[in-house]
Coordinates of C-alpha atoms and ligand atoms in Angstrom, one line a residue:
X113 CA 66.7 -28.3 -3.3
X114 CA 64.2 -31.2 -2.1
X115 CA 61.2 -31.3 -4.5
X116 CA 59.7 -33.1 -1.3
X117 CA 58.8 -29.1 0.0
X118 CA 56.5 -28.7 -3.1
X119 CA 53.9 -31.1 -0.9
X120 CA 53.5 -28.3 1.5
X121 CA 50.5 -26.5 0.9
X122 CA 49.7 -23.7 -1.8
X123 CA 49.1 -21.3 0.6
X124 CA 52.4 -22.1 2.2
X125 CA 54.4 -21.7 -0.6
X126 CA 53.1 -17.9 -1.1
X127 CA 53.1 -16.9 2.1
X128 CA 55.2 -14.0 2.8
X129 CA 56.3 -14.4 6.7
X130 CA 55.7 -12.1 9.7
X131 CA 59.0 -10.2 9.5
X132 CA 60.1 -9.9 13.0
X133 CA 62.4 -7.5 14.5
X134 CA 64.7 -10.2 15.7
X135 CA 64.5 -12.3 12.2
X136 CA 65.0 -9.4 10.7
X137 CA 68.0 -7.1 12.4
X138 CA 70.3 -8.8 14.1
X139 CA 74.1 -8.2 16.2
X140 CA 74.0 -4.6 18.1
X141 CA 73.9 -4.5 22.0
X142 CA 71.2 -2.2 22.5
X143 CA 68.0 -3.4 21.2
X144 CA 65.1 -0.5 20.8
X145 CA 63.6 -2.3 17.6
X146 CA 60.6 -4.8 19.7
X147 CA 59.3 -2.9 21.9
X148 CA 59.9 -4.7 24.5
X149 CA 60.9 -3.6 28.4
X150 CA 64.7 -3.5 29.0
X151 CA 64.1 -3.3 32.5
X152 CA 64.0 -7.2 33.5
X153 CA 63.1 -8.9 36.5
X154 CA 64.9 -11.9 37.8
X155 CA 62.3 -15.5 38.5
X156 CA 62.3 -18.5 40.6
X157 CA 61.6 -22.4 38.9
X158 CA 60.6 -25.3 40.7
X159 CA 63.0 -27.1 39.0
X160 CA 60.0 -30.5 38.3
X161 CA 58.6 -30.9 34.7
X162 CA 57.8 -34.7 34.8
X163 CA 54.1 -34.2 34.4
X164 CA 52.0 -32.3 32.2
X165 CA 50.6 -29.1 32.7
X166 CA 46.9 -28.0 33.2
X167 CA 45.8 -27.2 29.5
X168 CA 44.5 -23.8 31.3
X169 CA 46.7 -23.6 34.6
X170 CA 44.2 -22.3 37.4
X171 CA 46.4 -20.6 39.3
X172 CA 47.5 -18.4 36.8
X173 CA 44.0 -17.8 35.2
X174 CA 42.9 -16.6 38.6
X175 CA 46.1 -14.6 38.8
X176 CA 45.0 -12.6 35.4
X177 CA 41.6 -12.7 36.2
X178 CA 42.5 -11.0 39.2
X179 CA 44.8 -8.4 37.8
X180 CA 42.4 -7.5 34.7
X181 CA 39.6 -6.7 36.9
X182 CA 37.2 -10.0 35.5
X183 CA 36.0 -13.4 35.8
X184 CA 38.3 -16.7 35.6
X185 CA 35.9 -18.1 33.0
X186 CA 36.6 -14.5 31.5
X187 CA 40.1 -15.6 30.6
X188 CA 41.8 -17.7 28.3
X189 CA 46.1 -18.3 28.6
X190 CA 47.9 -19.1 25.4
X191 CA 51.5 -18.6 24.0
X192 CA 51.4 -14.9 23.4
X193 CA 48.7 -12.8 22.2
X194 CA 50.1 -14.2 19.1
X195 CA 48.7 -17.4 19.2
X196 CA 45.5 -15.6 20.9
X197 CA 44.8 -13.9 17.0
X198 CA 45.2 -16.9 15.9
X199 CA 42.7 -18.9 17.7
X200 CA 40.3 -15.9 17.2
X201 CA 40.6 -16.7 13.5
X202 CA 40.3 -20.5 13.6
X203 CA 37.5 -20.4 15.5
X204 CA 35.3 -17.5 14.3
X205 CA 36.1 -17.6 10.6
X206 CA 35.5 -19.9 7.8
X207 CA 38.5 -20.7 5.5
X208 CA 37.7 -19.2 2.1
X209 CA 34.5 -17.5 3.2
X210 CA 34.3 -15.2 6.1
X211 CA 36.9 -12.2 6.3
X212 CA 38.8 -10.0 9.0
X213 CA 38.9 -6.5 8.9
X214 CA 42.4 -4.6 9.9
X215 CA 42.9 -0.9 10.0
X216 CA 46.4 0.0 9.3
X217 CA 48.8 1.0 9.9
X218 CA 48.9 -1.6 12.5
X219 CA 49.8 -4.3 14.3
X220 CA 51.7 -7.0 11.1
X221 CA 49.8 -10.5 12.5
X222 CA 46.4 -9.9 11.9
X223 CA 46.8 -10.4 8.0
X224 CA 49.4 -13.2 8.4
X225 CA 47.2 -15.2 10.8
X226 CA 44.1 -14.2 8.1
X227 CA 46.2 -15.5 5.0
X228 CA 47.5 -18.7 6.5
X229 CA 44.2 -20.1 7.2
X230 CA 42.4 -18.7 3.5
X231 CA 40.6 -16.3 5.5
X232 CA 39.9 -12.9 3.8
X233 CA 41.5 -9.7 5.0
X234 CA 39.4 -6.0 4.5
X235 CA 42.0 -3.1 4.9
X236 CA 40.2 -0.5 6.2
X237 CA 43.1 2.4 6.6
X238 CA 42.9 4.6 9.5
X239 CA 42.1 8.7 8.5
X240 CA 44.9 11.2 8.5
X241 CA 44.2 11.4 12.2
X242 CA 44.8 8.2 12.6
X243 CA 41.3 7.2 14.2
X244 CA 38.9 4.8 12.9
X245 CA 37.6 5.1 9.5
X246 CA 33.7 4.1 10.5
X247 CA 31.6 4.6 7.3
X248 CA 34.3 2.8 5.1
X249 CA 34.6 -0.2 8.2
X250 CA 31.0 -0.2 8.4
X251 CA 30.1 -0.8 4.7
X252 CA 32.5 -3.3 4.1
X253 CA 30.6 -5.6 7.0
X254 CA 29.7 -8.6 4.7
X255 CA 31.6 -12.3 5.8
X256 CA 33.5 -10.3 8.2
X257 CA 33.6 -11.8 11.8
X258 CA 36.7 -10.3 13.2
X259 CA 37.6 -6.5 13.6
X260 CA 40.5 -6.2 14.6
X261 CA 41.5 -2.1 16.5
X262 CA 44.5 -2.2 18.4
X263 CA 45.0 0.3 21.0
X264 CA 47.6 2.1 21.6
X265 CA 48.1 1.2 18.2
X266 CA 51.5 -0.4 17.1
X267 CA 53.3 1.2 15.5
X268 CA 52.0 4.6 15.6
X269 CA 51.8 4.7 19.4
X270 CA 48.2 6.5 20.4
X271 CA 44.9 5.8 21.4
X272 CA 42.1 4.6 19.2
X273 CA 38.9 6.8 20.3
X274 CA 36.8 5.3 23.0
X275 CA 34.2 6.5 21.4
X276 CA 34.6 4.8 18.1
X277 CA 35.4 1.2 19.8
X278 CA 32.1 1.3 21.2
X279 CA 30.5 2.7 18.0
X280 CA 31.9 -0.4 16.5
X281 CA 30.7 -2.4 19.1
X282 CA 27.7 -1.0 18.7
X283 CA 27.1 -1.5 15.0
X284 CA 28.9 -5.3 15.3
X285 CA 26.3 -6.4 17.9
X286 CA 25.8 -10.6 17.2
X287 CA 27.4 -10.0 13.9
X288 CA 30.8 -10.1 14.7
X289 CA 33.7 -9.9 17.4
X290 CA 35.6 -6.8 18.0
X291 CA 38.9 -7.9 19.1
X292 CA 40.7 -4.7 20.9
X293 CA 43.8 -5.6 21.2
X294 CA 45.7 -4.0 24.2
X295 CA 49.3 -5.6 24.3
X296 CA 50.4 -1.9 25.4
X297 CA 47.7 -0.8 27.8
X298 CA 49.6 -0.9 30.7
X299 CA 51.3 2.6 29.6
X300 CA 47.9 4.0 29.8
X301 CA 46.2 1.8 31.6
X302 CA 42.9 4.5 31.8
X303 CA 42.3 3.4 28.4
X304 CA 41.1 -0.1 28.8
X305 CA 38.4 -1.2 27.1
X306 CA 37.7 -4.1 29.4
X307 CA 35.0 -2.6 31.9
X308 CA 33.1 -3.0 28.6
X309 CA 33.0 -7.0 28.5
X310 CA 30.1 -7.3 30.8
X311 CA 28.1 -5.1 28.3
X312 CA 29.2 -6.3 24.9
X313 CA 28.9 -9.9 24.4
X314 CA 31.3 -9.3 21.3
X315 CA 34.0 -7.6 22.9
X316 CA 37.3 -9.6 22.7
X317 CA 40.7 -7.8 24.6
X318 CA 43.8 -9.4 24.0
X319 CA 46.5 -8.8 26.7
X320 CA 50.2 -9.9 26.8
X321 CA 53.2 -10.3 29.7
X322 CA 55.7 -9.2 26.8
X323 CA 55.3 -6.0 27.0
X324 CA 55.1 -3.7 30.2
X325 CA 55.9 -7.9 32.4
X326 CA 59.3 -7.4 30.4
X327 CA 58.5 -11.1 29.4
X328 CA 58.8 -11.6 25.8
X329 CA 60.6 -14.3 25.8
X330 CA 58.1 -16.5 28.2
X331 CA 55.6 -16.2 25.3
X332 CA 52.4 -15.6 27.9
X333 CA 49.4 -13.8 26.5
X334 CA 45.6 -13.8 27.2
X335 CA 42.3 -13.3 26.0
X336 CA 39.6 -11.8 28.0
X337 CA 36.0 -12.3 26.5
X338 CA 32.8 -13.8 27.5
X339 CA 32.6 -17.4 28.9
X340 CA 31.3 -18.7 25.5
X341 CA 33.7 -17.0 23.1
X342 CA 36.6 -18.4 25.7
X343 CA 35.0 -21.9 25.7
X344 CA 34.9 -21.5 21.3
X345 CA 38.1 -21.0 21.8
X346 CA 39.3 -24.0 23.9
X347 CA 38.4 -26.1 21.7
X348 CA 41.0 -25.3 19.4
X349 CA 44.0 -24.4 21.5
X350 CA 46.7 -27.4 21.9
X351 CA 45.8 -29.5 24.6
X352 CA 49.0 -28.4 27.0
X353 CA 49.8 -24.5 25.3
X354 CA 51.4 -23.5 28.2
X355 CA 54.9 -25.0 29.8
X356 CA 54.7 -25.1 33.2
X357 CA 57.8 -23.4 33.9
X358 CA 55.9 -20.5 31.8
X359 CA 53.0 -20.5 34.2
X360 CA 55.5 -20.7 37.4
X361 CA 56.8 -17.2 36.5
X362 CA 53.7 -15.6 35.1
X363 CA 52.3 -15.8 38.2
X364 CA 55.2 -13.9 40.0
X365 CA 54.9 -11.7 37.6
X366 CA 51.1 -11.2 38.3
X367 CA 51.8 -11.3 42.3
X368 CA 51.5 -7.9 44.3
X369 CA 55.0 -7.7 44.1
X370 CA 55.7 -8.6 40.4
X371 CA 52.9 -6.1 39.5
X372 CA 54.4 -3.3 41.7
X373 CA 57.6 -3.7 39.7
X374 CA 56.1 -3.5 36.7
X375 CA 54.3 -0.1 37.5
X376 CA 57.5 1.3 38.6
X377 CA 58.8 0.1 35.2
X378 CA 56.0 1.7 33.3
X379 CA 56.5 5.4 35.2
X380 CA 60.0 4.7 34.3
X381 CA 59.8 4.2 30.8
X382 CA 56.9 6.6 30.2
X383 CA 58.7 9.5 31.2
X384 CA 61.9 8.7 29.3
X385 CA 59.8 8.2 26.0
X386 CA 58.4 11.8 26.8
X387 CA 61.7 13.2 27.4
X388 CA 62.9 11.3 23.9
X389 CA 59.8 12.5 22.1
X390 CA 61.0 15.8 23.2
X391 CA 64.3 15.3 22.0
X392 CA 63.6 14.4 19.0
X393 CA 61.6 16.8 17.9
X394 CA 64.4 19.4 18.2
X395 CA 66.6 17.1 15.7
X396 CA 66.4 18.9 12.1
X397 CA 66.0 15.7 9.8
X398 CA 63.0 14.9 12.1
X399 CA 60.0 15.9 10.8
X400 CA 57.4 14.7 12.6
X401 CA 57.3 12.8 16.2
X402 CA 53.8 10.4 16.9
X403 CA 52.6 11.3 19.7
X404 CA 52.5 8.3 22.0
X405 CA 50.5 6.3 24.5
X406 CA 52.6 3.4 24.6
X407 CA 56.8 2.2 24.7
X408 CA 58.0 3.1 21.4
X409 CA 57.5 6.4 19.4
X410 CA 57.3 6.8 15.9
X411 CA 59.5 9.4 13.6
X412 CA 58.9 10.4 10.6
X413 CA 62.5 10.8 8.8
X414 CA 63.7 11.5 5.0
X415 CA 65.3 8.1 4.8
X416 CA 64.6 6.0 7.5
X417 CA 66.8 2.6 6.1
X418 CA 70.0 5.0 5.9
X419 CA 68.8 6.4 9.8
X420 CA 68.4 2.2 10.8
X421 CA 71.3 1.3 9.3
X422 CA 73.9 4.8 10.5
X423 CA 72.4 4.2 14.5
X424 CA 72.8 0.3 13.6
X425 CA 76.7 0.4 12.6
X426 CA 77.3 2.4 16.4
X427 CA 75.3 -1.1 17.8
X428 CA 71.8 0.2 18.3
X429 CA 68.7 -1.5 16.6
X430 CA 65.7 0.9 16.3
X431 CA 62.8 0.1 13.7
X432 CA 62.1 0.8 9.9
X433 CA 58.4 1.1 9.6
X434 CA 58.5 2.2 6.2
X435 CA 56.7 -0.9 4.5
X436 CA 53.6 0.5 6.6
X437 CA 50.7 0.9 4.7
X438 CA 50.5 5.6 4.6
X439 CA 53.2 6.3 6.9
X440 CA 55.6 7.1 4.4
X441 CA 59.3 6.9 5.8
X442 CA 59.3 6.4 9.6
X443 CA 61.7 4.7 12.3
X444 CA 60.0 3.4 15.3
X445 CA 62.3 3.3 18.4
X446 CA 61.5 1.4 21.3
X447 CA 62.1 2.9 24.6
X448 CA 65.0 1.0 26.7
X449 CA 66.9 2.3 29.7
X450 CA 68.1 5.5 30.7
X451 CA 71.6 4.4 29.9
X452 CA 70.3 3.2 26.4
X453 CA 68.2 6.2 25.3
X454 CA 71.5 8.4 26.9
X455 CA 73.6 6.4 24.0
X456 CA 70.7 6.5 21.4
X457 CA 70.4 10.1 21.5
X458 CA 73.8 10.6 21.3
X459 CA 74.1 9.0 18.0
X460 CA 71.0 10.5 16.6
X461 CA 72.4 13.7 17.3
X462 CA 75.7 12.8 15.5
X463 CA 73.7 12.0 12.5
X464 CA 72.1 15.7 12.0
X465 CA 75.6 16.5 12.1
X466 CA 76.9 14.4 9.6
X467 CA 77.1 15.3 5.9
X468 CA 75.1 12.3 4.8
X469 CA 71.8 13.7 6.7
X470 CA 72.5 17.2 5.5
X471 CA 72.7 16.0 2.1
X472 CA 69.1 13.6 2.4
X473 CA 67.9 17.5 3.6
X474 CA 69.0 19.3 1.1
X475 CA 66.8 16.5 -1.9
Ligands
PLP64 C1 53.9 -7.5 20.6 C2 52.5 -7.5 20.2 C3 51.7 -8.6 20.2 C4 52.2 -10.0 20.5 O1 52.5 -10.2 21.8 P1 53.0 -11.7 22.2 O2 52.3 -11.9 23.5 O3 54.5 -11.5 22.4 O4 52.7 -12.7 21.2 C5 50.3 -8.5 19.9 N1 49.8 -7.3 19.5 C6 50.6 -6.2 19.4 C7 50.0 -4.9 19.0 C8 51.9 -6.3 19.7 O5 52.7 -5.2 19.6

């Protein structure tokens, strides 16, 4: 090996990697291990790239802005909510000084976007309910400028408290942001936190097209805030973030049309996850189902790596959560298509039947 890579940062060097599902399973020809929608849309290009695109393009700001119920100055574009944490953190925090808080289990990026940029992460679990911890988050307060609740929570599925979000708004008033992200909301779209933006000045909602838009690969996410936090945050973002091929189909995807579709995917998809959460909780070897808010639910198994790997060999990719922080051994399956969750099902059933399940039981 090149000793040229030992130039690369410390940091670099040590960092352990966001382990996505597709880095990390791969083959199969049902996917249920993303989250994301199976149920696709087909888009239209203009076919001309010669010039460069608007750094934010207006047309598809005012398409958001639109959709999410706020102002255009409310809204800032970027590739992916992903890179959206990430700007959060390289604007608002201080590298080696000021600190994030997370509450897991949750959402994996938060602490990889925190450690990448020597920015310190407080883990703040959520209680056995899974709610918000608040005298633990609230006494751990000092350097932090970020708290991070996501909701529905990934990978568990439901709701933080409305309640508590505000309470934490509340208490974080011009001390420090309280990003909500709400890459799922569009499964409970009641939920939304951002009729609060007009009232808390340190309310940050990340949104993304991945997930409900069925448009994980176009990388297209938001951040909705107040006009100065969004203008903090410009001045860090790349100068052109987003292709303009990305912006051509985000916007059909935000038209009246596009957004209809997507509503009929959500009814879809919510009412096959309620008839899989029902399903699964007759299966023996499960032994608890997460309730769920969102497009993926969350089983608690005796081995979920032997589960992964049994519905992998028969070509179906669900998720082992198991590296998450008090959840003990859990699968997370995303919910696909009827046709999907009709062959899914069919293969978790086989497993309670076979004699390798029976003997993980009997232990
Ligand atoms: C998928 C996901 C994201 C990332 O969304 P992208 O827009 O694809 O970067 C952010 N937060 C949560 C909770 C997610 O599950």
């Amino acid at each position: 090996m090149s000793r040229i890579s030992s130039l690369a940062r410390q940091k670099v060097q040590q960092l352990v990697p966001y382990a996505s599902a597709r880095l990390s399973m791969s083959g199969g020809s049902v996917w249920l291990n993303a989250n994301e929608n199976s149920l696709a849309t087909d888009y239209e290009l203009s076919g001309q790239y010669n010039r460069y695109p608007d750094c934010q393009p207006k047309e598809l700001i005012s398409a958001y802005a639109a959709y999410a119920g706020v102002e255009t100055h409310q809204v800032l574009t970027s590739r992916g909510a992903d890179e959206g944490i990430e700007l959060l953190i390289r604007s608002f925090c201080e590298p080696g000084q000021d600190a994030i808080s997370i509450c897991p289990p949750t959402y994996g990026m938060y602490k990889i976007s925190a450690e990448s940029q020597l920015v310190d992460v407080n883990i703040v679990p959520l209680t056995r309910d899974l709610t918000l911890d608040l005298p633990t988050l609230f006494a751990q307060q000092a350097n932090v400028k970020l708290v991070f609740i996501c909701s529905p929570n990934n990978p568990t599925g439901d709701l933080i408290p409305r309640e508590q979000i505000v309470e934490v708004l509340e208490f974080y008033k011009d001390k420090a942001l309280v990003v909500v992200d709400e890459a799922y909301i569009e499964f409970a779209p009641e939920a939304s936190v951002v009729g609060l933006l007009n009232q808390y000045s340190n309310l940050v909602v990340l949104r993304t097209l991945s997930k409900a838009f069925a448009l994980a690969g176009l990388r297209c996410g938001f951040t909705l805030a107040e006009p100065s936090v969004i203008a903090a945050l410009r001045q860090m973002i790349a100068p052109y973030p987003v292709p303009a091929p990305v912006a051509e189909i985000a916007v059909q995807a935000l038209s009246a049309q596009g957004q209809q579709k997507m509503r009929a995917t959500v009814s879809q998809i919510n009412s096959l996850r309620d008839s899989f959460s029902a399903f699964a909780t007759t299966l023996s070897y499960v032994s608890k189902v997460y309730p769920s808010k969102a497009n993926y639910v969350l089983l608690s198994v005796p081995d979920a790596a032997a589960l992964v790997s049994f519905i992998a060999e028969q070509g179906v990719l669900i998720r082992n959560q198991s590296s998450q922080l008090g959840l003990g051994q859990v699968v997370r399956v995303s919910i696909g298509s009827a046709a999907e969750m009709a062959q899914l099902q069919q293969i978790m059933s086989s497993y309670s039947l076979s004699p390798n399940s029976e003997k993980q039981e009997s232990l």
